[in-house]
PDB file of C-alpha atoms in Angstrom:
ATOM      1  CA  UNK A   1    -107.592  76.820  89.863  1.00 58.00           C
ATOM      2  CA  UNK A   2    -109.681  79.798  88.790  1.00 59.00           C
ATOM      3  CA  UNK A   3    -110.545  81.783  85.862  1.00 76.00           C
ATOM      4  CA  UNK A   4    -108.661  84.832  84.850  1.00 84.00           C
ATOM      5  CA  UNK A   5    -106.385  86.232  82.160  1.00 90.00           C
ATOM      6  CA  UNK A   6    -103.125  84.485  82.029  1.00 91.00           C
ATOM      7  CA  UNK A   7     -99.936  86.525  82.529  1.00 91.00           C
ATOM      8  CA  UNK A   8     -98.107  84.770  78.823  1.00 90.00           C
ATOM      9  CA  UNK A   9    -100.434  84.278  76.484  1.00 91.00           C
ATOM     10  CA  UNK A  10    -103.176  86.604  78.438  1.00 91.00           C
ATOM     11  CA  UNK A  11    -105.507  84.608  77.716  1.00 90.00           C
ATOM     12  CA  UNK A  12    -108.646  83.840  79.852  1.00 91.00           C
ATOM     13  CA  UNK A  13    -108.309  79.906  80.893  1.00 86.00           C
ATOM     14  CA  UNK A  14    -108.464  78.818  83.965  1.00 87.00           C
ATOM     15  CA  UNK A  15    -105.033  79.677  85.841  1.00 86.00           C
ATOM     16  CA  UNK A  16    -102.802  78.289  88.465  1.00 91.00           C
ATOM     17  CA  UNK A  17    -100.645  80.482  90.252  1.00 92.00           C
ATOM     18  CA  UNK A  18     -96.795  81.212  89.784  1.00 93.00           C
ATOM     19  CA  UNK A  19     -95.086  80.461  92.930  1.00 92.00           C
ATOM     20  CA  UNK A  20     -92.439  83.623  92.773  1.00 94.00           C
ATOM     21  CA  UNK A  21     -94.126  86.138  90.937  1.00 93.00           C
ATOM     22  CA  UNK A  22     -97.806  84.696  92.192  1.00 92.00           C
ATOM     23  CA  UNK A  23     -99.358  86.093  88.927  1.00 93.00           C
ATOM     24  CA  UNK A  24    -102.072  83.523  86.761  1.00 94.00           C
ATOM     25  CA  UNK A  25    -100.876  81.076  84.474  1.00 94.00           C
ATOM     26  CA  UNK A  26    -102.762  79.271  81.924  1.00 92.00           C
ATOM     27  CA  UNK A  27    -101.660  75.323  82.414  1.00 91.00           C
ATOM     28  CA  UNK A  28    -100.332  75.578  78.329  1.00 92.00           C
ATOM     29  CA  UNK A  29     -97.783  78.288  79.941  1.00 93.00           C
ATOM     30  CA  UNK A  30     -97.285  76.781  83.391  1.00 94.00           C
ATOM     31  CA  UNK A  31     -93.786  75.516  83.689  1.00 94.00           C
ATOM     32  CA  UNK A  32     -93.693  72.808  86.208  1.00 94.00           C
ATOM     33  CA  UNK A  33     -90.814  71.437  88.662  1.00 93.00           C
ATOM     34  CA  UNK A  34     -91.439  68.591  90.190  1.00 91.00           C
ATOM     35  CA  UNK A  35     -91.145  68.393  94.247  1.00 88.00           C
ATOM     36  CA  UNK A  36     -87.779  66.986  94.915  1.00 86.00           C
ATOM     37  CA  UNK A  37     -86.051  67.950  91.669  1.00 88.00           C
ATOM     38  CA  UNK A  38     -83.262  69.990  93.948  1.00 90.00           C
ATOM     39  CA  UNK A  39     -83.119  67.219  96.524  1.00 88.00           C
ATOM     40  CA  UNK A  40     -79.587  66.807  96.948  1.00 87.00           C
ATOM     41  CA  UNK A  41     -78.825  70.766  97.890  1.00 86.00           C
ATOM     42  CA  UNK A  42     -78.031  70.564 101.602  1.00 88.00           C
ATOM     43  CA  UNK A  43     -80.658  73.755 101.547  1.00 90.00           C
ATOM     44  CA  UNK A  44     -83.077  74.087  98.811  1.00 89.00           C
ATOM     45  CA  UNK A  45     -82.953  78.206  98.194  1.00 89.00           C
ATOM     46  CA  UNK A  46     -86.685  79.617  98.927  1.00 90.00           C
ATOM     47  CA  UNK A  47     -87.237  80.348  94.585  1.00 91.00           C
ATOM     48  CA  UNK A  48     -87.016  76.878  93.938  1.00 92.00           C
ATOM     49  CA  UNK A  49     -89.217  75.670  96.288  1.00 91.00           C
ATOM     50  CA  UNK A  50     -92.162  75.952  94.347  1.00 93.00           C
ATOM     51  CA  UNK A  51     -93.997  73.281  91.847  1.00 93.00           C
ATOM     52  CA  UNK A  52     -95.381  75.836  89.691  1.00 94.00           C
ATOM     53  CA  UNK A  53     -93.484  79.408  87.652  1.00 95.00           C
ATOM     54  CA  UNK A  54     -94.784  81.431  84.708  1.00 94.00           C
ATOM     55  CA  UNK A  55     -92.156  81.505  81.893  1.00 95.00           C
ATOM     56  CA  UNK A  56     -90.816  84.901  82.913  1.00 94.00           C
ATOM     57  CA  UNK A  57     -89.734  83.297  86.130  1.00 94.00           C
ATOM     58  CA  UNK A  58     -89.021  79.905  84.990  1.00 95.00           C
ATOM     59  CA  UNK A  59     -86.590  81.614  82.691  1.00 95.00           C
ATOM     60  CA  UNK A  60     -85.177  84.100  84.769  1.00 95.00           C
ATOM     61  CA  UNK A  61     -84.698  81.822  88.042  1.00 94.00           C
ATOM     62  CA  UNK A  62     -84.992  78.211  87.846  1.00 94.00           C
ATOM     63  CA  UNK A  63     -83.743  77.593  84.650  1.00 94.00           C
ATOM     64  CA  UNK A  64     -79.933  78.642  85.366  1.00 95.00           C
ATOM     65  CA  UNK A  65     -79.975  77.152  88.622  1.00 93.00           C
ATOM     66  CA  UNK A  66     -81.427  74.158  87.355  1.00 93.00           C
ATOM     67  CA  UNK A  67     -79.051  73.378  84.702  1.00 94.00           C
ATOM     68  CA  UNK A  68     -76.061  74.551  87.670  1.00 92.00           C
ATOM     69  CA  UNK A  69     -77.740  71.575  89.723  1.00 92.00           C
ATOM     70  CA  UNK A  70     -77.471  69.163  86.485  1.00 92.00           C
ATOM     71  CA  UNK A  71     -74.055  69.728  85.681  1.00 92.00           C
ATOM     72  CA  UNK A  72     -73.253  69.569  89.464  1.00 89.00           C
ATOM     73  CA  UNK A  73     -75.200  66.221  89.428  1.00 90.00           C
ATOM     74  CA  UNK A  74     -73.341  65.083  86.426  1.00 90.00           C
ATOM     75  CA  UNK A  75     -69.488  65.705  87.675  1.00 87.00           C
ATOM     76  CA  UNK A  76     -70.738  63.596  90.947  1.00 87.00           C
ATOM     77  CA  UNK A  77     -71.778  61.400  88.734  1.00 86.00           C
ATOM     78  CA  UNK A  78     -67.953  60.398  87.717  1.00 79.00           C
ATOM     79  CA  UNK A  79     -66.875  60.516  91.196  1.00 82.00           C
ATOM     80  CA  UNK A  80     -65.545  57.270  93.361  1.00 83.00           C
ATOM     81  CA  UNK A  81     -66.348  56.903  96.930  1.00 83.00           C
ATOM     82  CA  UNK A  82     -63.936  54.313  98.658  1.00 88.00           C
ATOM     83  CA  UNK A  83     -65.011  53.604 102.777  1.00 89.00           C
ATOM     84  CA  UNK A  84     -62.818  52.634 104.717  1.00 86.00           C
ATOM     85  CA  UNK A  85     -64.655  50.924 107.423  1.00 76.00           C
TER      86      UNK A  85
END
């Protein structure tokens, strides 16, 4: 971490680094995703490979793809798997 002005509250805290945008963020802004979160996607897609996104990002990427993934996760959820071996 280092110290510089963060990119939401602006701010000068120490600051971690958004992994799209790779501007500063404070760790009060910081949204975090924890590794394996998407681990069921046959191919992760390169924005949501990262641990750590600014709220701009967060917002404007992970969010809709991470509620996608839940609902996704949720109709699988219901679903019966019969083998036949």
């Amino acid at each position: 971490m280092s110290q510089s002005e963060c990119v939401a509250c602006r701010r000068q805290k120490e600051t971690l680094t958004c992994g799209l945008c790779e501007e500063p963020v404070c760790k009060g802004c910081v949204q975090f995703v924890a590794e394996g979160s998407f681990s069921f996607f046959t191919e992760v897609p390169a924005e949501l490979k990262h641990t750590h996104y600014c709220p701009a990002c967060f917002d404007a990427q992970v969010a809709p793809q991470k509620d996608r993934y839940s609902d996704l996760m949720n109709q699988a959820r219901d679903t019966a798997i019969f083998f036949t071996t």
